Amino acid sequence: MALPALALGWLLVASAPAVKYKASARVESVARTKLLTETSASPVVTDLMLVPRFEGYLYTNRLDVKLIYEPQFLIRQSFIKPSLEILQSVYTRADYKLRRDFSLIAVHTTTFGAFPFEDYAGVGKIGLPATPVGATSRTDSAYVYTETAAGFWTSLGIKRLSVAGTLGWVVNGLLEGPVRPLRRGSAAYPQQRYPELRLQSFYGATRRDYFTLSLYGRDVEFSTGNRDSVLQFAPGIQHQFTPLVDLSLESGIAVGRVYPRRPDELPTHLAMPTLEATLNTPIPLGNHWPVKAKVRARYLPYMDPLSTKLIPRADAGLELEWKGRREAKVLAKLRYAHPFTTGVHRDDAEARAEVEALWPLPFSRYFFAQGKGVYTWTKHVVIGSQPAVQWYTSVGLVVRYDRGRL
């Protein structure tokens, strides 16, 4: 009886789906400038952030499932007494393979949190509370981002061809967003609700040349009553100079439509060419792990989340990444954006710089030291005539634990 029982147990274990999970947690001490929506007696705010994270993976011959859950507990020191902000994020993805060259994809992600601000106002002090004052004993501003999408991946039976597409529904913004158009000085984001379509294809013509095709569209309704629609179509080409150096170019056309809030006004249309160029190349710094650089320049329609206007905008960015042993890495990003319009956004501009480092502590497999820094410079017609400058720095400790079998 022992041998049949042992054989049966071995078969059950061998036929079970492969499971792997990762558990981690990080503690960060944060120093930053106050948010545009905060009131604080001090220009510099100190916070404490606690972030546990769980990742689970399940693999079978046909089905792959991924789950990530990450709550964030942020103890703010910007008010008369410390306050607690909680953000909860969930991400799930399932891939089901119907046959060798055709798979179905389902994705859902949600981020939800309540922000206990004393009031919700911009630098112009125009209050836009999410909950009317006096309606409840609190003045929380609840924020939500949720996206549900379904799609597919296939090669259509053609060698070196990949085609993927998704159709989803997105809700982004304050749970009870402002219902009136935003005036100068207000920094509150209207809530957005929209369907989103993405379609991409990738074909390897030769070992070094690839043809791409992308289609992107969305129809956005704002809580202020505004509505914008945009559709982008862009064929492109990618050339691989070496296994580590490649250049891609996408040139296409975008059409958009802005619907007015008043019934006596006519919709306005937007038609513009689009262009996106991306260069990936290593920088020979270091003997074994070179720095990877990514340079990107784009000219695309931009749907402004504050004024809800659809405008052409160009941006350029540089990303640097270095990876070493035991998951050590250093990331740096630099980005600048400027609208190309004669309207109210003609003087707007945005610059952002980020740096992040993760370093394993000696004599340990599970502990890492982490540091972050973010600097933003924003000039926006809604915020005010003066640019808003903000910065954020943090140092922390990360604990990771991996377990499971593949």
Short mmCIF file of N, CA and C in Angstrom, two decimals, residues 101-260:
data_model
loop_
_atom_site.label_atom_id
_atom_site.label_comp_id
_atom_site.label_asym_id
_atom_site.label_seq_id
_atom_site.Cartn_x
_atom_site.Cartn_y
_atom_site.Cartn_z
N ASP A 101 -1.23 29.63 -31.35
CA ASP A 101 -1.01 30.98 -31.86
C ASP A 101 -2.18 31.91 -31.56
N PHE A 102 -2.98 31.60 -30.54
CA PHE A 102 -4.11 32.48 -30.19
C PHE A 102 -4.37 32.41 -28.69
N SER A 103 -4.35 33.58 -28.04
CA SER A 103 -4.58 33.66 -26.59
C SER A 103 -5.57 34.78 -26.29
N LEU A 104 -6.36 34.55 -25.24
CA LEU A 104 -7.27 35.57 -24.73
C LEU A 104 -6.66 36.21 -23.49
N ILE A 105 -6.87 37.52 -23.33
CA ILE A 105 -6.26 38.29 -22.25
C ILE A 105 -7.36 39.02 -21.50
N ALA A 106 -7.29 39.02 -20.18
CA ALA A 106 -8.20 39.79 -19.33
C ALA A 106 -7.38 40.47 -18.24
N VAL A 107 -7.60 41.77 -18.06
CA VAL A 107 -6.83 42.56 -17.10
C VAL A 107 -7.79 43.43 -16.30
N HIS A 108 -7.53 43.51 -15.00
CA HIS A 108 -8.28 44.43 -14.13
C HIS A 108 -7.32 45.02 -13.11
N THR A 109 -7.41 46.34 -12.94
CA THR A 109 -6.60 47.02 -11.93
C THR A 109 -7.43 48.10 -11.28
N THR A 110 -7.26 48.26 -9.97
CA THR A 110 -7.99 49.27 -9.21
C THR A 110 -7.08 49.87 -8.16
N THR A 111 -7.10 51.19 -8.06
CA THR A 111 -6.43 51.91 -6.99
C THR A 111 -7.45 52.83 -6.35
N PHE A 112 -7.60 52.72 -5.04
CA PHE A 112 -8.60 53.50 -4.33
C PHE A 112 -8.01 54.01 -3.03
N GLY A 113 -8.32 55.25 -2.70
CA GLY A 113 -7.81 55.80 -1.45
C GLY A 113 -8.62 57.00 -1.00
N ALA A 114 -8.57 57.28 0.30
CA ALA A 114 -9.21 58.45 0.88
C ALA A 114 -8.13 59.39 1.39
N PHE A 115 -8.26 60.67 1.07
CA PHE A 115 -7.25 61.65 1.41
C PHE A 115 -7.83 62.62 2.44
N PRO A 116 -7.42 62.57 3.69
CA PRO A 116 -8.00 63.44 4.72
C PRO A 116 -7.40 64.85 4.69
N PHE A 117 -7.64 65.59 3.62
CA PHE A 117 -7.16 66.96 3.54
C PHE A 117 -8.06 67.87 4.36
N GLU A 118 -7.47 68.96 4.86
CA GLU A 118 -8.29 69.93 5.59
C GLU A 118 -9.26 70.64 4.64
N ASP A 119 -8.79 70.97 3.43
CA ASP A 119 -9.68 71.41 2.37
C ASP A 119 -9.05 70.99 1.05
N TYR A 120 -9.85 71.03 0.00
CA TYR A 120 -9.36 70.62 -1.32
C TYR A 120 -9.37 71.87 -2.19
N ALA A 121 -8.25 72.56 -2.24
CA ALA A 121 -8.18 73.81 -2.98
C ALA A 121 -6.80 73.96 -3.59
N GLY A 122 -6.72 74.70 -4.69
CA GLY A 122 -5.44 74.95 -5.32
C GLY A 122 -4.77 76.17 -4.73
N VAL A 123 -3.71 76.63 -5.42
CA VAL A 123 -2.98 77.79 -4.91
C VAL A 123 -3.84 79.03 -4.93
N GLY A 124 -4.89 79.05 -5.75
CA GLY A 124 -5.80 80.19 -5.78
C GLY A 124 -6.85 80.14 -4.69
N LYS A 125 -6.82 79.07 -3.86
CA LYS A 125 -7.75 78.92 -2.74
C LYS A 125 -9.20 78.91 -3.17
N ILE A 126 -9.48 78.31 -4.32
CA ILE A 126 -10.85 78.10 -4.76
C ILE A 126 -11.26 76.71 -4.32
N GLY A 127 -12.08 76.61 -3.29
CA GLY A 127 -12.38 75.32 -2.70
C GLY A 127 -13.26 74.47 -3.59
N LEU A 128 -12.89 73.22 -3.77
CA LEU A 128 -13.71 72.24 -4.49
C LEU A 128 -13.75 70.96 -3.67
N PRO A 129 -14.41 70.97 -2.52
CA PRO A 129 -14.42 69.76 -1.70
C PRO A 129 -15.18 68.64 -2.39
N ALA A 130 -14.69 67.42 -2.22
CA ALA A 130 -15.38 66.27 -2.79
C ALA A 130 -16.68 65.99 -2.05
N THR A 131 -16.69 66.24 -0.76
CA THR A 131 -17.89 66.08 0.05
C THR A 131 -18.30 67.45 0.58
N PRO A 132 -19.54 67.89 0.38
CA PRO A 132 -19.95 69.21 0.86
C PRO A 132 -19.70 69.36 2.35
N VAL A 133 -19.21 70.54 2.74
CA VAL A 133 -18.90 70.79 4.14
C VAL A 133 -20.17 70.68 4.97
N GLY A 134 -20.11 69.95 6.05
CA GLY A 134 -21.25 69.76 6.92
C GLY A 134 -22.07 68.53 6.59
N ALA A 135 -21.87 67.94 5.42
CA ALA A 135 -22.63 66.75 5.06
C ALA A 135 -22.20 65.55 5.89
N THR A 136 -20.90 65.47 6.19
CA THR A 136 -20.38 64.42 7.04
C THR A 136 -19.44 65.05 8.06
N SER A 137 -18.97 64.23 8.98
CA SER A 137 -18.03 64.72 9.99
C SER A 137 -16.62 64.80 9.46
N ARG A 138 -16.38 64.31 8.22
CA ARG A 138 -15.05 64.33 7.62
C ARG A 138 -15.10 65.05 6.27
N THR A 139 -13.93 65.44 5.78
CA THR A 139 -13.83 66.10 4.49
C THR A 139 -12.87 65.34 3.60
N ASP A 140 -12.94 64.02 3.62
CA ASP A 140 -12.09 63.20 2.78
C ASP A 140 -12.38 63.44 1.30
N SER A 141 -11.35 63.31 0.50
CA SER A 141 -11.49 63.35 -0.95
C SER A 141 -11.09 61.98 -1.48
N ALA A 142 -12.07 61.18 -1.82
CA ALA A 142 -11.80 59.82 -2.25
C ALA A 142 -11.40 59.82 -3.72
N TYR A 143 -10.33 59.09 -4.04
CA TYR A 143 -9.80 58.98 -5.39
C TYR A 143 -9.89 57.53 -5.84
N VAL A 144 -10.15 57.34 -7.14
CA VAL A 144 -10.25 55.99 -7.66
C VAL A 144 -9.68 55.96 -9.07
N TYR A 145 -8.95 54.90 -9.37
CA TYR A 145 -8.56 54.57 -10.74
C TYR A 145 -8.85 53.09 -10.94
N THR A 146 -9.69 52.81 -11.89
CA THR A 146 -10.02 51.41 -12.16
C THR A 146 -10.07 51.21 -13.67
N GLU A 147 -9.55 50.08 -14.10
CA GLU A 147 -9.51 49.74 -15.52
C GLU A 147 -9.78 48.25 -15.68
N THR A 148 -10.71 47.95 -16.55
CA THR A 148 -11.05 46.57 -16.89
C THR A 148 -10.95 46.42 -18.40
N ALA A 149 -10.15 45.47 -18.86
CA ALA A 149 -9.92 45.32 -20.29
C ALA A 149 -9.91 43.85 -20.66
N ALA A 150 -10.33 43.56 -21.88
CA ALA A 150 -10.29 42.22 -22.45
C ALA A 150 -9.70 42.32 -23.84
N GLY A 151 -8.91 41.32 -24.22
CA GLY A 151 -8.26 41.39 -25.51
C GLY A 151 -7.77 40.04 -25.98
N PHE A 152 -6.85 40.10 -26.93
CA PHE A 152 -6.36 38.88 -27.55
C PHE A 152 -4.93 39.08 -28.01
N TRP A 153 -4.27 37.96 -28.28
CA TRP A 153 -2.97 37.93 -28.95
C TRP A 153 -2.97 36.79 -29.95
N THR A 154 -2.46 37.06 -31.15
CA THR A 154 -2.41 36.02 -32.18
C THR A 154 -1.30 36.33 -33.16
N SER A 155 -0.88 35.31 -33.88
CA SER A 155 0.09 35.47 -34.96
C SER A 155 -0.54 35.24 -36.32
N LEU A 156 -1.83 34.89 -36.35
CA LEU A 156 -2.57 34.63 -37.59
C LEU A 156 -1.91 33.55 -38.44
N GLY A 157 -1.10 32.70 -37.79
CA GLY A 157 -0.43 31.64 -38.51
C GLY A 157 0.73 32.11 -39.37
N ILE A 158 1.16 33.37 -39.20
CA ILE A 158 2.25 33.94 -40.00
C ILE A 158 3.50 34.02 -39.14
N LYS A 159 4.58 33.52 -39.64
CA LYS A 159 5.83 33.54 -38.91
C LYS A 159 6.32 34.96 -38.71
N ARG A 160 6.84 35.27 -37.53
CA ARG A 160 7.39 36.57 -37.14
C ARG A 160 6.33 37.67 -37.09
N LEU A 161 5.06 37.31 -36.93
CA LEU A 161 3.99 38.30 -36.82
C LEU A 161 3.31 38.17 -35.46
N SER A 162 3.06 39.30 -34.82
CA SER A 162 2.31 39.35 -33.56
C SER A 162 1.26 40.45 -33.66
N VAL A 163 0.03 40.13 -33.30
CA VAL A 163 -1.07 41.09 -33.29
C VAL A 163 -1.76 40.99 -31.94
N ALA A 164 -1.92 42.12 -31.28
CA ALA A 164 -2.56 42.15 -29.96
C ALA A 164 -3.49 43.35 -29.89
N GLY A 165 -4.60 43.17 -29.19
CA GLY A 165 -5.56 44.25 -29.04
C GLY A 165 -6.36 44.11 -27.76
N THR A 166 -6.77 45.24 -27.19
CA THR A 166 -7.60 45.25 -25.98
C THR A 166 -8.66 46.33 -26.09
N LEU A 167 -9.77 46.09 -25.45
CA LEU A 167 -10.85 47.07 -25.32
C LEU A 167 -11.22 47.12 -23.85
N GLY A 168 -11.14 48.32 -23.27
CA GLY A 168 -11.34 48.44 -21.83
C GLY A 168 -12.20 49.62 -21.45
N TRP A 169 -12.52 49.66 -20.16
CA TRP A 169 -13.31 50.75 -19.57
C TRP A 169 -12.52 51.30 -18.40
N VAL A 170 -12.34 52.64 -18.35
CA VAL A 170 -11.48 53.29 -17.37
C VAL A 170 -12.27 54.35 -16.62
N VAL A 171 -12.07 54.41 -15.31
CA VAL A 171 -12.59 55.48 -14.46
C VAL A 171 -11.41 56.03 -13.69
N ASN A 172 -11.19 57.35 -13.76
CA ASN A 172 -10.01 57.96 -13.17
C ASN A 172 -10.37 59.33 -12.62
N GLY A 173 -10.03 59.57 -11.35
CA GLY A 173 -10.25 60.89 -10.75
C GLY A 173 -10.88 60.79 -9.38
N LEU A 174 -11.35 61.94 -8.89
CA LEU A 174 -12.03 61.97 -7.60
C LEU A 174 -13.33 61.18 -7.68
N LEU A 175 -13.62 60.45 -6.62
CA LEU A 175 -14.85 59.66 -6.61
C LEU A 175 -16.07 60.55 -6.76
N GLU A 176 -16.01 61.74 -6.15
CA GLU A 176 -17.04 62.76 -6.34
C GLU A 176 -16.35 64.00 -6.88
N GLY A 177 -16.08 63.97 -8.17
CA GLY A 177 -15.32 65.04 -8.79
C GLY A 177 -16.11 66.32 -8.92
N PRO A 178 -15.43 67.43 -9.24
CA PRO A 178 -16.13 68.71 -9.44
C PRO A 178 -17.07 68.62 -10.63
N VAL A 179 -18.20 69.30 -10.53
CA VAL A 179 -19.22 69.25 -11.58
C VAL A 179 -19.24 70.54 -12.40
N ARG A 180 -18.44 71.53 -12.01
CA ARG A 180 -18.35 72.78 -12.77
C ARG A 180 -16.98 72.87 -13.41
N PRO A 181 -16.86 73.56 -14.54
CA PRO A 181 -15.53 73.75 -15.15
C PRO A 181 -14.58 74.43 -14.18
N LEU A 182 -13.33 74.03 -14.20
CA LEU A 182 -12.36 74.55 -13.26
C LEU A 182 -11.94 75.96 -13.64
N ARG A 183 -11.80 76.79 -12.61
CA ARG A 183 -11.34 78.16 -12.82
C ARG A 183 -9.86 78.28 -12.48
N ARG A 184 -9.28 79.41 -12.83
CA ARG A 184 -7.87 79.64 -12.55
C ARG A 184 -7.60 79.54 -11.05
N GLY A 185 -6.57 78.79 -10.69
CA GLY A 185 -6.20 78.65 -9.29
C GLY A 185 -6.66 77.36 -8.67
N SER A 186 -7.49 76.59 -9.35
CA SER A 186 -7.97 75.34 -8.79
C SER A 186 -7.15 74.18 -9.34
N ALA A 187 -6.79 73.24 -8.47
CA ALA A 187 -5.97 72.11 -8.89
C ALA A 187 -6.71 70.79 -8.80
N ALA A 188 -8.02 70.82 -8.61
CA ALA A 188 -8.78 69.58 -8.49
C ALA A 188 -8.98 68.95 -9.86
N TYR A 189 -8.84 67.63 -9.92
CA TYR A 189 -8.99 66.90 -11.17
C TYR A 189 -10.44 66.47 -11.36
N PRO A 190 -11.06 66.75 -12.51
CA PRO A 190 -12.38 66.18 -12.78
C PRO A 190 -12.28 64.67 -12.93
N GLN A 191 -13.36 63.99 -12.65
CA GLN A 191 -13.38 62.55 -12.87
C GLN A 191 -13.54 62.26 -14.36
N GLN A 192 -12.85 61.22 -14.84
CA GLN A 192 -12.91 60.82 -16.24
C GLN A 192 -13.48 59.41 -16.34
N ARG A 193 -14.35 59.21 -17.31
CA ARG A 193 -14.91 57.89 -17.61
C ARG A 193 -14.84 57.70 -19.13
N TYR A 194 -14.24 56.59 -19.57
CA TYR A 194 -14.11 56.43 -21.01
C TYR A 194 -13.79 54.99 -21.39
N PRO A 195 -14.25 54.59 -22.60
CA PRO A 195 -13.76 53.34 -23.20
C PRO A 195 -12.42 53.60 -23.88
N GLU A 196 -11.58 52.59 -23.92
CA GLU A 196 -10.24 52.74 -24.49
C GLU A 196 -9.94 51.55 -25.39
N LEU A 197 -9.48 51.84 -26.61
CA LEU A 197 -9.16 50.82 -27.60
C LEU A 197 -7.67 50.87 -27.90
N ARG A 198 -7.02 49.71 -27.87
CA ARG A 198 -5.60 49.60 -28.23
C ARG A 198 -5.43 48.40 -29.17
N LEU A 199 -4.70 48.65 -30.27
CA LEU A 199 -4.41 47.59 -31.23
C LEU A 199 -2.99 47.79 -31.73
N GLN A 200 -2.17 46.73 -31.65
CA GLN A 200 -0.78 46.80 -32.07
C GLN A 200 -0.41 45.54 -32.84
N SER A 201 0.44 45.74 -33.85
CA SER A 201 0.98 44.61 -34.59
C SER A 201 2.47 44.80 -34.78
N PHE A 202 3.18 43.67 -34.87
CA PHE A 202 4.64 43.68 -34.94
C PHE A 202 5.05 42.57 -35.90
N TYR A 203 5.76 42.95 -36.97
CA TYR A 203 6.15 41.98 -37.98
C TYR A 203 7.65 42.10 -38.26
N GLY A 204 8.35 40.97 -38.17
CA GLY A 204 9.77 40.96 -38.45
C GLY A 204 10.04 40.69 -39.92
N ALA A 205 10.33 41.75 -40.68
CA ALA A 205 10.60 41.59 -42.10
C ALA A 205 11.93 40.90 -42.34
N THR A 206 12.95 41.31 -41.58
CA THR A 206 14.26 40.68 -41.63
C THR A 206 14.73 40.46 -40.21
N ARG A 207 15.96 40.01 -40.07
CA ARG A 207 16.49 39.80 -38.72
C ARG A 207 16.75 41.10 -38.01
N ARG A 208 16.83 42.22 -38.73
CA ARG A 208 17.13 43.50 -38.11
C ARG A 208 16.03 44.55 -38.29
N ASP A 209 15.09 44.33 -39.21
CA ASP A 209 14.06 45.32 -39.51
C ASP A 209 12.68 44.77 -39.16
N TYR A 210 11.90 45.62 -38.51
CA TYR A 210 10.57 45.23 -38.06
C TYR A 210 9.58 46.35 -38.41
N PHE A 211 8.39 45.94 -38.84
CA PHE A 211 7.32 46.87 -39.12
C PHE A 211 6.29 46.82 -37.99
N THR A 212 5.83 48.00 -37.57
CA THR A 212 4.85 48.10 -36.49
C THR A 212 3.64 48.88 -36.97
N LEU A 213 2.53 48.66 -36.28
CA LEU A 213 1.28 49.36 -36.58
C LEU A 213 0.50 49.48 -35.27
N SER A 214 0.08 50.70 -34.94
CA SER A 214 -0.64 50.92 -33.69
C SER A 214 -1.88 51.76 -33.94
N LEU A 215 -2.93 51.42 -33.22
CA LEU A 215 -4.20 52.15 -33.26
C LEU A 215 -4.65 52.38 -31.83
N TYR A 216 -4.94 53.64 -31.50
CA TYR A 216 -5.33 53.98 -30.13
C TYR A 216 -6.48 54.97 -30.17
N GLY A 217 -7.49 54.75 -29.34
CA GLY A 217 -8.63 55.66 -29.30
C GLY A 217 -9.33 55.62 -27.96
N ARG A 218 -9.92 56.74 -27.60
CA ARG A 218 -10.73 56.82 -26.38
C ARG A 218 -11.73 57.96 -26.50
N ASP A 219 -12.85 57.82 -25.80
CA ASP A 219 -13.93 58.81 -25.78
C ASP A 219 -14.21 59.14 -24.31
N VAL A 220 -13.75 60.31 -23.87
CA VAL A 220 -13.71 60.65 -22.45
C VAL A 220 -14.86 61.58 -22.09
N GLU A 221 -15.57 61.23 -21.04
CA GLU A 221 -16.57 62.10 -20.44
C GLU A 221 -16.07 62.54 -19.07
N PHE A 222 -16.08 63.86 -18.82
CA PHE A 222 -15.61 64.43 -17.57
C PHE A 222 -16.79 64.74 -16.66
N SER A 223 -16.49 64.76 -15.35
CA SER A 223 -17.55 65.07 -14.38
C SER A 223 -18.03 66.51 -14.50
N THR A 224 -17.26 67.38 -15.15
CA THR A 224 -17.67 68.78 -15.36
C THR A 224 -18.62 68.93 -16.54
N GLY A 225 -18.94 67.85 -17.24
CA GLY A 225 -19.84 67.91 -18.38
C GLY A 225 -19.14 67.99 -19.71
N ASN A 226 -17.83 68.09 -19.74
CA ASN A 226 -17.07 68.14 -20.98
C ASN A 226 -16.89 66.73 -21.55
N ARG A 227 -16.59 66.69 -22.85
CA ARG A 227 -16.38 65.40 -23.51
C ARG A 227 -15.39 65.57 -24.66
N ASP A 228 -14.39 64.69 -24.71
CA ASP A 228 -13.37 64.71 -25.75
C ASP A 228 -13.22 63.31 -26.33
N SER A 229 -12.94 63.27 -27.64
CA SER A 229 -12.68 62.00 -28.32
C SER A 229 -11.42 62.15 -29.16
N VAL A 230 -10.63 61.08 -29.22
CA VAL A 230 -9.40 61.10 -30.00
C VAL A 230 -9.14 59.70 -30.54
N LEU A 231 -8.60 59.65 -31.77
CA LEU A 231 -8.24 58.40 -32.42
C LEU A 231 -6.91 58.60 -33.13
N GLN A 232 -5.92 57.72 -32.83
CA GLN A 232 -4.58 57.83 -33.39
C GLN A 232 -4.26 56.56 -34.18
N PHE A 233 -3.67 56.76 -35.37
CA PHE A 233 -3.25 55.66 -36.22
C PHE A 233 -1.83 55.93 -36.67
N ALA A 234 -0.91 54.99 -36.40
CA ALA A 234 0.50 55.25 -36.68
C ALA A 234 1.21 53.97 -37.10
N PRO A 235 1.61 53.85 -38.37
CA PRO A 235 2.54 52.80 -38.77
C PRO A 235 3.96 53.21 -38.45
N GLY A 236 4.85 52.24 -38.30
CA GLY A 236 6.22 52.56 -37.95
C GLY A 236 7.19 51.48 -38.38
N ILE A 237 8.46 51.75 -38.12
CA ILE A 237 9.53 50.82 -38.46
C ILE A 237 10.57 50.85 -37.35
N GLN A 238 11.18 49.71 -37.09
CA GLN A 238 12.23 49.58 -36.09
C GLN A 238 13.42 48.86 -36.71
N HIS A 239 14.59 49.44 -36.50
CA HIS A 239 15.82 48.85 -37.03
C HIS A 239 16.75 48.53 -35.86
N GLN A 240 17.26 47.32 -35.83
CA GLN A 240 18.15 46.87 -34.78
C GLN A 240 19.58 46.88 -35.32
N PHE A 241 20.37 47.86 -34.87
CA PHE A 241 21.75 47.97 -35.33
C PHE A 241 22.60 46.85 -34.74
N THR A 242 22.44 46.60 -33.44
CA THR A 242 23.11 45.52 -32.73
C THR A 242 22.09 44.92 -31.77
N PRO A 243 22.40 43.80 -31.11
CA PRO A 243 21.44 43.26 -30.14
C PRO A 243 21.08 44.23 -29.02
N LEU A 244 21.88 45.27 -28.79
CA LEU A 244 21.60 46.21 -27.71
C LEU A 244 21.20 47.60 -28.18
N VAL A 245 21.29 47.87 -29.48
CA VAL A 245 21.00 49.20 -30.01
C VAL A 245 19.90 49.08 -31.07
N ASP A 246 18.82 49.83 -30.88
CA ASP A 246 17.75 49.85 -31.87
C ASP A 246 17.10 51.23 -31.92
N LEU A 247 16.56 51.55 -33.08
CA LEU A 247 15.89 52.83 -33.32
C LEU A 247 14.53 52.55 -33.94
N SER A 248 13.49 53.18 -33.40
CA SER A 248 12.14 53.00 -33.93
C SER A 248 11.53 54.36 -34.25
N LEU A 249 10.78 54.42 -35.35
CA LEU A 249 10.09 55.63 -35.79
C LEU A 249 8.64 55.28 -36.08
N GLU A 250 7.72 56.12 -35.59
CA GLU A 250 6.29 55.97 -35.87
C GLU A 250 5.75 57.31 -36.32
N SER A 251 5.15 57.34 -37.48
CA SER A 251 4.55 58.55 -38.02
C SER A 251 3.15 58.23 -38.48
N GLY A 252 2.19 59.05 -38.05
CA GLY A 252 0.80 58.76 -38.39
C GLY A 252 -0.05 60.00 -38.35
N ILE A 253 -1.31 59.79 -38.04
CA ILE A 253 -2.27 60.87 -38.00
C ILE A 253 -3.20 60.66 -36.82
N ALA A 254 -3.66 61.77 -36.26
CA ALA A 254 -4.60 61.74 -35.14
C ALA A 254 -5.76 62.69 -35.43
N VAL A 255 -6.95 62.23 -35.12
CA VAL A 255 -8.14 63.06 -35.28
C VAL A 255 -8.86 63.10 -33.93
N GLY A 256 -9.41 64.27 -33.61
CA GLY A 256 -10.09 64.44 -32.34
C GLY A 256 -11.32 65.32 -32.48
N ARG A 257 -12.17 65.25 -31.48
CA ARG A 257 -13.41 66.03 -31.46
C ARG A 257 -13.68 66.46 -30.03
N VAL A 258 -13.91 67.76 -29.84
CA VAL A 258 -14.20 68.34 -28.53
C VAL A 258 -15.65 68.80 -28.53
N TYR A 259 -16.45 68.22 -27.64
CA TYR A 259 -17.87 68.56 -27.57
C TYR A 259 -18.08 69.67 -26.54
N PRO A 260 -18.81 70.73 -26.89
CA PRO A 260 -19.03 71.84 -25.94
C PRO A 260 -20.06 71.48 -24.88
#
